[in-house]
Amino acid sequence: MSRYLDLLEASITRRGGRLCVGIDPDPAHLPAAFSQGEEGLRRWCELLISATADHAAAYKVNLAFFEAYGSGGMRVAESIRTLLPSDTPLIIDVKRGDIGSTVAAQARALYDVLGADAVTANPYLGIGALEPLLVREDRFVYLLCRTSNPEAPEFQELRVAADGSAPEEALYLRVARLAAARPEARAGRIGLVAGATAATAMARLREVAPNAPLLVPGIGAQGGDLAAVLAHGETTGTPSARVGGSLLVNVGRGISGSETDGRYTHPIGRPFGRVSVRSTERAEHRTWRTHPHSRRDPCGLRPRQTSGDWRRGGSIIPRVPQGDLRGG
Amino acid sequence: MSRYLDLLEASITRRGGRLCVGIDPDPAHLPAAFSQGEEGLRRWCELLISATADHAAAYKVNLAFFEAYGSGGMRVAESIRTLLPSDTPLIIDVKRGDIGSTVAAQARALYDVLGADAVTANPYLGIGALEPLLVREDRFVYLLCRTSNPEAPEFQELRVAADGSAPEEALYLRVARLAAARPEARAGRIGLVAGATAATAMARLREVAPNAPLLVPGIGAQGGDLAAVLAHGETTGTPSARVGGSLLVNVGRGISGSETDGRYTHPIGRPFGRVSVRSTERAEHRTWRTHPHSRRDPCGLRPRQTSGDWRRGGSIIPRVPQGDLRGG
């Protein structure tokens, strides 16, 4: 394996689940006390991390939400690594990709300044252009393959012509095929991003890249199907060919963004014991419970239907004095 | 036209050329006095801008090089808009693209915090996913189409199947075709990035998107062919269908990065009057001269061969006291 996959596998075992907690501080979903400026942002991150640290096998920072706060937001982003347990991997979700000299600068920014163990990257400029991100033996790249958004098929599902040993297939499968064939993939340094909202695509992807570690966003606010992810997302290669951390399921707004009216009406007593999730596309309201890793539910997440209003279903915020929540 | 294209067209007319100056502060190419930390970075940006302001129709900030300096670098990036002439467009080159809620945060970061008039974006997640960047009537998006890097063909040149009115064609042409058909393109808010290193591709692109404003990187350090860009890059649509700013040629390292040993041995007297360019791929040494916009050379750039060593060919730095150059 590789440093990152060893780290991730150990963390999954320790936390008892494949849950990746998304740190996506969208001001539209934060209470007013946290959405105003750098200090509120910092306190929100600290609360989210302290409330979820016992359950998160990894954290995924969506850097755009920090960038939107300007350089003050980037100062907070620079402190995230120190706020996390040292043995919990930090993924920085930035979907970068550029010509080589620029990617080298991106590698410094993400790996060295922000302390990312892994990043997400976009293949459109060619996987080889990402070399400065891929070459670091102690880091890892999740390459965008089939993303979770409704506009993804426009290019990702285009049929591309057969070429050499590759058959005619969808573009996202060609991305997976070429990624899986690279030496960095065999060395355990390339994974794929495969959205939970495209379960059929995930099954096909596993035929092309049976051993690739997957990062799966789209559960929760985006309406992805966790059962399908669990059915199709695991590695299908021979056990000896498998690399660790084969499936990591990210939940972002589903945990942190379940509140929009500026007040937490039902702060939960047990941090992240119950998290309300609004599934916007299906108009369903679900409650997720964390529980120990098991064969039947390797994510450590178990969905069940609830009849309650998602706004009242609790939040990631642990029980703290009201004054603290309202403080600036 | 649109606010951005009006602004760009006026700037091109005023400056007498289609030159976009790249602000790419790669520490590997900056003298030691400028490469150390936030203050040196700020002074380098100020010098580059003051030396080129009379000639630049636009500026393109490669944000990764600022991100590599951490939050201090982002503070400098936040000041760039105020350092530029107010009527000169600022393009921020970031190649962003993500799911909609994240792109909304990117729009805030790029348009509102950094003051970009235009940005670059990656189409892999679907052009529609970029809506928060595209919807702003006072801004503009250059969509990656055929990039300048040697790894670009891996996906961009894949043949994609015919679909509806689109023939079988290379992926980058499908990107151009779908971009050109969007309402934001007709409203003058979408352009394309087409690398100067792929002249044949540029000619084909013009058949598919005859009116699209092009941003052309790859001249200078990347070895692109300016003559081919001028031959193929101009709009080919009917004059009445043309929108302004149809061709903008970026030169980054070719201007700012012509010095690596930490000293400027031949600071030029006339800012940007002569700029040494090393063409790494062709091992040629060229000197570019700015001159007024003309029919034959609408970029305001005229290449000619020189026999001098590029290291001695001067730089963008105007004549300043030696002490200033060495100061921290």
XYZ file of C-alpha atoms in Angstrom:
656
model
C 0.000 0.000 0.000
C 1.040 3.602 0.383
C 1.375 5.976 3.309
C -2.040 7.477 2.675
C -3.863 4.179 2.225
C -2.171 2.741 5.317
C -3.234 5.832 7.271
C -6.773 5.638 5.944
C -7.136 1.912 6.542
C -5.936 2.294 10.137
C -8.312 5.197 10.667
C -11.280 3.264 9.240
C -10.505 0.375 11.575
C -10.086 2.673 14.567
C -13.257 4.693 13.959
C -15.340 1.702 12.982
C -16.671 3.083 9.713
C -15.923 4.514 6.297
C -17.395 7.933 7.029
C -15.596 10.994 5.677
C -16.927 14.190 7.249
C -17.145 17.109 4.837
C -16.070 20.510 6.130
C -18.137 22.749 3.830
C -18.769 26.042 5.621
C -21.372 27.526 3.313
C -22.554 30.775 4.954
C -26.062 30.050 3.633
C -26.222 27.024 5.917
C -24.390 28.317 8.983
C -26.082 30.034 11.904
C -25.460 33.776 11.982
C -23.126 33.444 14.942
C -20.736 31.411 12.790
C -21.201 32.840 9.325
C -19.731 36.279 9.941
C -16.036 36.424 9.251
C -12.912 34.573 10.178
C -13.463 34.013 13.898
C -16.952 32.583 13.464
C -15.668 30.323 10.714
C -12.856 29.108 12.930
C -15.196 28.358 15.835
C -17.580 26.494 13.540
C -14.741 24.329 12.219
C -13.527 23.630 15.743
C -17.042 22.613 16.829
C -17.633 20.419 13.798
C -14.327 18.646 14.265
C -14.681 18.191 18.015
C -18.220 16.866 17.540
C -17.259 14.320 14.896
C -13.662 13.345 15.665
C -14.614 10.032 17.250
C -16.532 8.957 14.165
C -14.724 10.413 11.173
C -12.350 8.066 9.369
C -11.268 11.119 7.365
C -12.163 14.751 6.798
C -12.719 16.409 3.449
C -12.288 20.181 3.324
C -14.119 21.883 0.458
C -11.642 24.697 0.046
C -13.921 26.937 -2.053
C -15.972 27.775 1.030
C -12.831 29.020 2.777
C -11.657 30.907 -0.315
C -14.984 32.736 -0.328
C -14.002 34.269 3.032
C -10.843 35.705 1.458
C -7.371 35.490 2.996
C -8.961 35.296 6.460
C -10.713 32.119 5.386
C -7.440 30.728 4.127
C -5.881 31.381 7.527
C -8.582 29.180 9.031
C -7.986 26.536 6.359
C -4.299 26.552 7.278
C -5.217 25.652 10.844
C -7.505 22.700 10.007
C -4.698 20.145 9.942
C -3.724 21.069 13.514
C -7.352 20.800 14.681
C -7.710 17.213 13.432
C -6.486 14.143 15.272
C -2.998 13.605 13.884
C -3.832 10.098 12.702
C -6.964 11.115 10.759
C -6.349 11.820 7.063
C -7.169 15.236 5.644
C -8.513 15.339 2.079
C -8.654 18.752 0.454
C -11.326 18.858 -2.220
C -10.235 21.364 -4.852
C -10.541 19.565 -8.200
C -7.309 21.157 -9.379
C -5.536 20.523 -12.646
C -3.399 22.725 -14.873
C -0.160 22.717 -16.814
C 2.774 21.183 -14.964
C 4.454 24.297 -13.576
C 1.138 25.471 -12.138
C 0.325 22.059 -10.684
C 3.688 22.213 -8.909
C 2.489 25.410 -7.212
C -0.823 23.709 -6.382
C 1.095 20.838 -4.780
C 2.985 23.291 -2.555
C -0.244 25.060 -1.602
C -2.201 21.895 -0.838
C 0.388 19.496 0.536
C 2.886 21.817 2.184
C 0.896 24.893 3.229
C -2.425 23.237 4.080
C -1.112 19.806 5.048
C -3.384 17.716 2.844
C -2.806 13.972 2.874
C -4.912 13.678 -0.271
C -6.490 16.017 -2.800
C -9.046 15.823 -5.575
C -7.962 16.645 -9.136
C -9.569 17.105 -12.539
C -8.305 14.959 -15.442
C -9.290 17.252 -18.352
C -5.711 18.486 -18.976
C -4.383 14.913 -18.910
C -3.441 12.751 -15.949
C 0.246 13.289 -16.689
C -0.155 17.030 -16.166
C -0.922 16.232 -12.525
C 2.534 14.724 -11.988
C 3.612 17.205 -9.275
C 0.593 16.046 -7.249
C 1.073 12.362 -8.117
C 4.811 12.106 -7.627
C 4.799 12.673 -3.874
C 5.076 9.246 -2.292
C 3.495 10.366 0.980
C 0.367 11.877 -0.634
C -2.606 10.775 -2.691
C -4.836 12.020 -5.522
C -8.527 11.246 -6.027
C -9.155 11.857 -9.711
C -12.596 13.060 -10.792
C -14.243 10.232 -12.676
C -18.058 10.287 -12.476
C -19.185 13.211 -10.356
C -22.365 13.497 -8.321
C -23.920 16.586 -9.923
C -26.862 16.474 -12.355
C -24.815 18.131 -15.144
C -22.107 15.436 -15.007
C -23.320 13.364 -18.006
C -22.819 16.219 -20.508
C -19.198 15.224 -21.041
C -18.528 12.350 -18.633
C -21.074 10.070 -20.324
C -20.038 10.879 -23.904
C -19.046 7.754 -25.822
C -15.388 7.829 -26.793
C -13.975 5.708 -29.598
C -12.104 2.457 -29.031
C -8.355 2.957 -28.838
C -5.760 0.205 -28.559
C -6.898 -2.136 -25.816
C -9.704 0.168 -24.663
C -13.195 -0.463 -26.068
C -15.662 2.216 -27.060
C -16.941 3.446 -23.720
C -18.100 6.449 -21.725
C -15.497 9.140 -21.078
C -15.592 8.577 -17.312
C -14.726 4.912 -17.869
C -11.780 5.908 -20.053
C -10.603 8.170 -17.251
C -10.886 5.256 -14.811
C -9.131 2.877 -17.219
C -6.179 5.180 -17.894
C -5.881 6.106 -14.228
C -5.869 2.469 -13.139
C -3.110 1.649 -15.625
C -0.690 4.251 -14.270
C 2.267 3.278 -12.092
C 1.053 5.679 -9.382
C -2.169 3.670 -9.178
C -0.247 0.446 -8.688
C 1.758 2.223 -5.997
C -1.452 3.130 -4.160
C -1.425 6.857 -4.917
C -4.436 7.299 -7.227
C -8.109 6.885 -6.389
C -11.301 7.977 -8.122
C -14.194 10.262 -7.247
C -17.476 8.501 -8.003
C -20.715 10.179 -6.992
C -23.287 8.291 -4.976
C -26.004 9.709 -7.216
C -24.828 7.564 -10.159
C -25.010 4.026 -8.822
C -25.088 2.336 -12.232
C -21.974 4.233 -13.254
C -20.277 3.073 -10.072
C -20.970 -0.560 -10.909
C -19.483 -0.114 -14.413
C -16.522 1.733 -12.990
C -15.736 -1.240 -10.773
C -15.469 -3.435 -13.869
C -12.801 -1.141 -15.311
C -10.988 -0.259 -12.093
C -11.739 -3.072 -9.633
C -9.082 -2.031 -7.135
C -9.230 1.744 -7.210
C -9.876 3.446 -3.876
C -13.107 5.426 -4.247
C -14.143 8.682 -2.648
C -17.929 8.857 -2.819
C -19.663 12.202 -2.370
C -23.348 12.823 -2.929
C -24.879 11.137 0.143
C -27.205 13.396 2.091
C -28.047 16.771 0.588
C -27.453 15.572 -2.972
C -29.730 12.544 -2.595
C -27.299 9.705 -3.300
C -28.286 6.144 -2.528
C -26.136 4.737 0.252
C -27.368 1.162 -0.222
C -26.296 1.236 -3.879
C -22.918 2.677 -2.942
C -22.369 -0.152 -0.515
C -23.538 -2.711 -3.081
C -21.330 -1.460 -5.906
C -18.535 0.588 -4.404
C -16.371 -2.049 -2.733
C -13.338 -3.340 -4.560
C -14.026 -6.395 -6.672
C -10.462 -7.433 -7.426
C -8.854 -10.485 -5.887
C -8.095 -9.964 -2.205
C -4.365 -9.998 -2.872
C -4.722 -7.185 -5.404
C -6.816 -4.984 -3.159
C -5.412 -1.854 -1.699
C -6.703 -0.329 1.489
C -9.262 2.393 1.930
C -11.182 1.113 -1.043
C -14.341 3.001 -0.214
C -14.751 6.256 1.652
C -18.189 7.870 1.843
C -18.335 11.628 2.309
C -21.196 13.389 4.036
C -20.917 17.161 4.115
C -24.056 19.272 4.228
C -25.894 16.180 5.451
C -24.056 16.600 8.730
C -23.124 20.215 8.965
C -25.751 21.933 6.895
C -29.019 20.775 8.338
C -29.929 24.154 9.723
C -30.725 27.363 7.904
C -32.706 29.599 10.209
C -29.804 30.655 12.378
C -30.793 28.749 15.511
C -30.120 25.232 16.597
C -33.412 24.184 18.078
C -32.353 20.699 19.101
C -28.658 20.575 19.766
C -27.794 16.960 20.252
C -26.444 15.655 23.498
C -24.225 13.004 21.993
C -22.000 14.555 19.338
C -22.890 13.150 15.925
C -24.967 10.452 17.550
C -27.868 11.502 15.367
C -27.593 13.719 12.359
C -30.503 14.976 10.360
C -30.185 14.829 6.617
C -32.355 16.561 4.101
C -32.455 14.794 0.769
C -33.394 17.699 -1.467
C -33.892 15.744 -4.651
C -36.164 13.116 -3.189
C -37.916 15.257 -0.600
C -37.145 12.614 1.963
C -36.146 13.186 5.516
C -33.727 10.737 6.956
C -31.834 10.310 10.129
C -28.406 8.770 10.012
C -26.966 7.023 12.991
C -23.353 6.176 13.422
C -22.691 2.696 14.665
C -19.748 0.335 14.627
C -18.406 -0.899 11.342
C -20.071 -4.133 10.267
C -20.136 -6.431 7.291
C -23.609 -5.294 6.346
C -22.927 -1.608 6.673
C -19.239 -0.924 6.181
C -19.768 2.822 6.162
C -20.853 2.956 9.749
C -23.917 4.820 8.548
C -27.411 3.401 8.680
C -30.254 5.308 7.049
C -33.745 5.097 8.393
C -36.879 7.018 7.609
C -38.155 9.588 10.041
C -41.254 11.680 10.027
C -39.715 14.696 11.717
C -38.942 17.991 10.092
C -35.291 18.001 9.113
C -34.930 21.479 10.557
C -35.649 20.101 13.995
C -33.621 16.969 13.643
C -30.540 18.214 15.404
C -27.167 19.230 14.145
C -23.536 18.521 14.525
C -23.246 21.094 17.266
C -22.723 19.467 20.658
C -24.594 20.734 23.698
C -22.941 24.026 24.554
C -24.203 27.076 26.430
C -26.522 29.179 24.298
C -24.279 32.184 24.793
C -21.470 30.399 23.041
C -23.618 29.664 20.043
C -24.642 33.254 19.716
C -21.250 34.763 20.313
C -19.553 36.452 17.420
C -21.614 42.627 -26.443
C -21.226 42.323 -22.698
C -19.611 44.423 -19.999
C -16.436 42.343 -20.089
C -16.098 42.274 -23.874
C -16.785 46.012 -24.065
C -14.121 46.593 -21.420
C -11.657 44.308 -23.191
C -12.282 45.782 -26.622
C -11.759 49.313 -25.315
C -8.591 48.230 -23.539
C -7.222 46.530 -26.670
C -7.856 49.679 -28.662
C -6.300 51.898 -25.991
C -3.175 49.769 -25.504
C -2.711 49.060 -29.179
C -2.435 45.301 -28.915
C -3.999 42.039 -27.782
C -1.354 41.284 -25.184
C -2.465 39.795 -21.870
C 0.309 39.910 -19.277
C 0.458 36.852 -17.050
C 1.127 37.419 -13.359
C 2.692 34.073 -12.462
C 5.000 34.581 -9.473
C 6.796 31.266 -9.475
C 9.486 31.491 -6.781
C 11.746 29.368 -9.003
C 11.848 32.226 -11.505
C 11.902 35.242 -9.183
C 15.067 36.869 -7.897
C 15.747 36.103 -4.254
C 14.814 39.642 -3.242
C 11.247 38.995 -4.399
C 10.734 35.311 -3.764
C 10.783 35.405 0.021
C 7.378 35.891 1.542
C 4.447 38.214 1.236
C 6.248 41.562 1.003
C 8.619 40.461 -1.731
C 5.695 38.991 -3.653
C 3.763 42.234 -3.330
C 6.700 44.328 -4.547
C 7.266 42.008 -7.501
C 3.600 42.306 -8.517
C 3.747 46.086 -8.200
C 6.870 46.243 -10.357
C 5.495 43.904 -13.012
C 2.267 45.858 -13.234
C 3.913 49.276 -13.296
C 6.353 48.091 -15.967
C 3.669 46.694 -18.248
C 0.571 48.808 -17.598
C 0.981 50.855 -20.765
C 1.073 47.746 -22.921
C -1.222 45.199 -21.278
C -4.729 44.979 -22.725
C -5.502 42.660 -19.797
C -3.795 40.865 -16.931
C -4.119 37.194 -16.117
C -3.360 36.165 -12.533
C -2.385 32.522 -12.123
C -3.784 32.164 -8.640
C -1.953 28.920 -7.797
C 1.303 30.830 -7.433
C -0.317 33.063 -4.811
C -1.950 30.100 -3.054
C 1.492 28.532 -2.733
C 2.458 31.465 -0.485
C -0.439 30.638 1.870
C -2.884 33.193 3.252
C -0.210 35.890 2.934
C -0.125 35.246 -0.794
C -3.884 35.518 -0.931
C -3.664 38.925 0.764
C -1.445 40.030 -2.107
C -3.854 38.523 -4.645
C -6.662 40.521 -3.037
C -4.743 43.723 -3.734
C -4.031 43.056 -7.427
C -7.280 44.584 -8.658
C -6.412 47.879 -6.940
C -2.907 47.853 -8.454
C -4.212 47.604 -12.030
C -5.516 50.507 -14.077
C -9.232 50.507 -13.362
C -10.097 50.133 -17.044
C -7.851 47.105 -17.623
C -9.625 43.763 -17.252
C -8.406 41.261 -14.678
C -8.636 37.578 -15.600
C -8.080 35.115 -12.794
C -6.811 31.814 -14.117
C -7.987 29.082 -11.778
C -9.623 26.444 -14.006
C -12.376 25.940 -11.441
C -15.398 23.715 -11.762
C -17.429 21.779 -9.230
C -20.995 21.031 -8.192
C -23.275 24.068 -8.183
C -23.189 24.982 -4.487
C -19.386 24.917 -4.538
C -19.193 26.926 -7.763
C -21.335 29.560 -6.039
C -18.613 29.843 -3.381
C -15.982 30.016 -6.130
C -17.898 32.865 -7.747
C -17.870 34.798 -4.476
C -14.153 34.157 -4.011
C -13.164 35.104 -7.562
C -15.599 37.838 -8.517
C -16.366 39.480 -5.185
C -13.269 38.949 -3.042
C -10.590 39.117 -5.746
C -12.424 41.370 -8.193
C -11.998 39.219 -11.315
C -13.663 40.482 -14.472
C -13.199 37.054 -16.014
C -12.103 33.604 -14.863
C -11.059 30.331 -16.427
C -13.146 27.218 -15.752
C -12.964 23.495 -16.442
C -15.882 21.858 -18.293
C -15.466 18.273 -17.010
C -18.402 18.500 -14.570
C -20.657 19.959 -17.267
C -20.975 23.541 -18.432
C -24.278 23.884 -16.593
C -22.535 23.206 -13.278
C -20.696 26.482 -13.807
C -23.919 28.468 -13.715
C -23.004 30.593 -10.661
C -19.964 31.797 -12.636
C -21.882 32.176 -15.908
C -24.983 33.887 -14.581
C -23.298 37.124 -13.566
C -23.984 39.596 -16.348
C -20.971 41.739 -15.496
C -18.450 38.889 -15.595
C -17.064 36.382 -18.063
C -15.871 32.771 -18.210
C -13.128 31.357 -20.445
C -13.853 27.654 -20.647
C -10.946 25.243 -21.064
C -11.153 23.794 -24.554
C -7.778 22.746 -26.001
C -5.053 23.502 -23.492
C -1.405 24.274 -24.203
C 0.274 21.473 -22.246
C 1.811 18.372 -23.862
C -0.539 16.024 -21.932
C -3.673 17.749 -23.280
C -4.468 15.225 -26.064
C -4.978 12.316 -23.609
C -8.642 13.268 -23.162
C -9.178 16.453 -25.169
C -8.373 14.736 -28.484
C -10.439 11.597 -27.841
C -13.044 11.045 -30.542
C -16.557 11.308 -29.148
C -19.552 9.799 -30.915
C -21.967 11.809 -33.042
C -24.953 13.050 -31.071
C -27.941 14.875 -32.517
C -26.597 17.659 -34.699
C -23.006 17.169 -33.556
C -20.772 14.965 -35.713
C -18.190 12.541 -34.403
C -15.366 14.817 -33.321
C -12.625 15.416 -30.782
C -13.767 16.075 -27.215
C -12.364 19.625 -27.238
C -14.479 20.416 -30.308
C -17.583 19.094 -28.542
C -16.759 21.378 -25.617
C -16.475 24.308 -28.031
C -19.690 23.338 -29.830
C -21.770 23.016 -26.669
C -20.276 26.179 -25.196
C -21.006 28.185 -28.342
C -24.637 27.024 -28.335
C -25.358 28.293 -24.831
C -27.343 31.469 -24.222
C -24.477 32.895 -22.151
C -22.248 32.615 -25.236
C -24.738 34.562 -27.333
C -24.824 37.137 -24.535
C -21.033 37.533 -24.738
C -20.186 35.838 -21.453
C -18.364 32.660 -22.574
C -15.020 32.368 -24.275
C -12.611 29.491 -24.786
C -9.040 28.731 -23.758
C -7.060 27.493 -26.754
C -3.350 26.913 -26.385
C -0.926 28.450 -28.833
C 0.973 25.168 -28.931
C -1.885 23.463 -30.821
C -2.300 25.585 -33.935
C -4.129 22.929 -35.952
C -6.622 22.491 -33.148
C -7.194 26.242 -33.094
C -8.069 26.260 -36.775
C -10.593 23.428 -36.274
C -12.004 25.153 -33.230
C -12.731 28.231 -35.311
C -14.887 26.117 -37.635
C -17.037 25.024 -34.686
C -17.051 28.275 -32.721
C -16.314 31.049 -35.230
C -17.286 33.871 -32.877
C -15.987 32.691 -29.516
C -13.574 35.044 -27.754
C -10.312 33.139 -27.295
C -7.757 33.346 -24.530
C -4.510 31.936 -25.899
C -1.768 30.867 -23.478
C 1.376 29.032 -24.452
C 3.379 31.781 -26.156
C 6.864 32.178 -24.775
C 8.072 29.630 -22.241
C 5.764 26.916 -23.594
C 6.923 27.373 -27.180
C 3.663 28.301 -28.886
C 3.692 29.672 -32.409
C 2.484 33.272 -32.467
C 2.234 33.427 -36.250
C -0.112 30.427 -36.266
C -2.199 31.967 -33.510
C -2.606 35.130 -35.523
C -3.416 33.130 -38.656
C -6.058 30.921 -37.029
C -7.212 32.608 -33.857
C -9.235 35.544 -35.146
C -12.990 35.212 -35.380
C -14.209 33.947 -38.726
C -17.917 34.686 -38.315
C -19.651 37.414 -40.260
C -18.670 40.840 -38.984
C -22.166 41.441 -37.637
C -21.999 38.246 -35.594
C -18.618 38.996 -34.118
C -18.243 39.921 -30.524
C -15.367 41.945 -29.197
C -12.148 40.780 -27.666
C -12.066 37.841 -29.999
C -8.416 37.068 -29.435
C -6.295 37.728 -26.388
C -2.748 36.370 -26.264
C -1.254 35.701 -22.846
C 2.461 35.855 -22.144
C 3.456 34.968 -18.598
C 6.862 33.509 -17.891
C 7.975 34.872 -21.250
C 7.824 38.318 -19.707
C 8.255 37.840 -16.014
C 10.276 34.680 -15.781
C 13.295 35.323 -17.923
C 15.687 35.435 -15.007
C 16.677 32.682 -12.640
C 19.993 33.553 -11.062
C 18.665 36.146 -8.670
C 20.106 39.231 -10.349
C 18.869 41.340 -13.188
C 21.967 41.962 -15.202
C 20.366 44.101 -17.876
C 17.402 45.952 -16.479
C 15.680 47.566 -19.408
C 15.312 51.275 -19.756
C 11.964 51.275 -21.495
C 9.519 49.163 -19.521
C 8.497 46.137 -21.561
C 10.133 47.666 -24.598
C 12.125 44.511 -25.053
C 11.446 41.293 -23.292
C 13.560 38.230 -23.545
C 11.749 34.955 -23.994
C 13.188 31.512 -23.631
C 11.340 28.955 -25.683
C 12.168 25.817 -23.748
C 10.694 23.337 -26.153
C 12.420 24.647 -29.226
C 15.638 25.840 -27.602
C 15.203 29.126 -29.417
C 15.922 32.534 -28.029
C 13.612 35.265 -29.130
C 13.086 38.862 -28.362
C 9.589 40.308 -28.397
C 8.996 43.938 -29.044
C 5.805 45.707 -28.313
C 4.567 47.974 -31.057
C 1.285 49.553 -31.986
C -1.611 47.394 -32.977
C -1.693 46.785 -36.703
C -3.612 44.735 -39.199
C -0.696 42.421 -39.774
C 0.105 41.872 -36.120
C -2.997 42.441 -34.036
C -1.338 41.170 -30.878
C 1.099 44.016 -30.722
C 3.853 41.461 -30.440
C 6.469 40.844 -33.110
C 8.875 37.951 -32.707
C 12.348 38.107 -34.142
C 15.358 35.866 -33.757
C 18.237 36.990 -31.611
C 21.583 35.437 -30.972
C 21.904 36.659 -27.400
C 21.699 34.567 -24.298
C 18.175 34.838 -22.905
C 19.551 35.341 -19.419
C 21.093 38.596 -20.546
C 18.195 39.737 -22.614
C 16.633 41.976 -20.050
C 13.501 41.601 -18.017
C 10.254 43.316 -17.234
C 11.851 45.175 -14.371
C 12.193 48.878 -15.174
C 15.373 50.742 -14.393
C 15.405 51.118 -10.630
C 18.234 51.622 -8.176
C 20.114 48.422 -7.531
C 19.415 48.730 -3.822
C 15.709 48.498 -4.458
C 16.103 45.298 -6.402
C 18.082 43.697 -3.632
C 15.920 44.908 -0.777
C 13.842 42.376 1.095
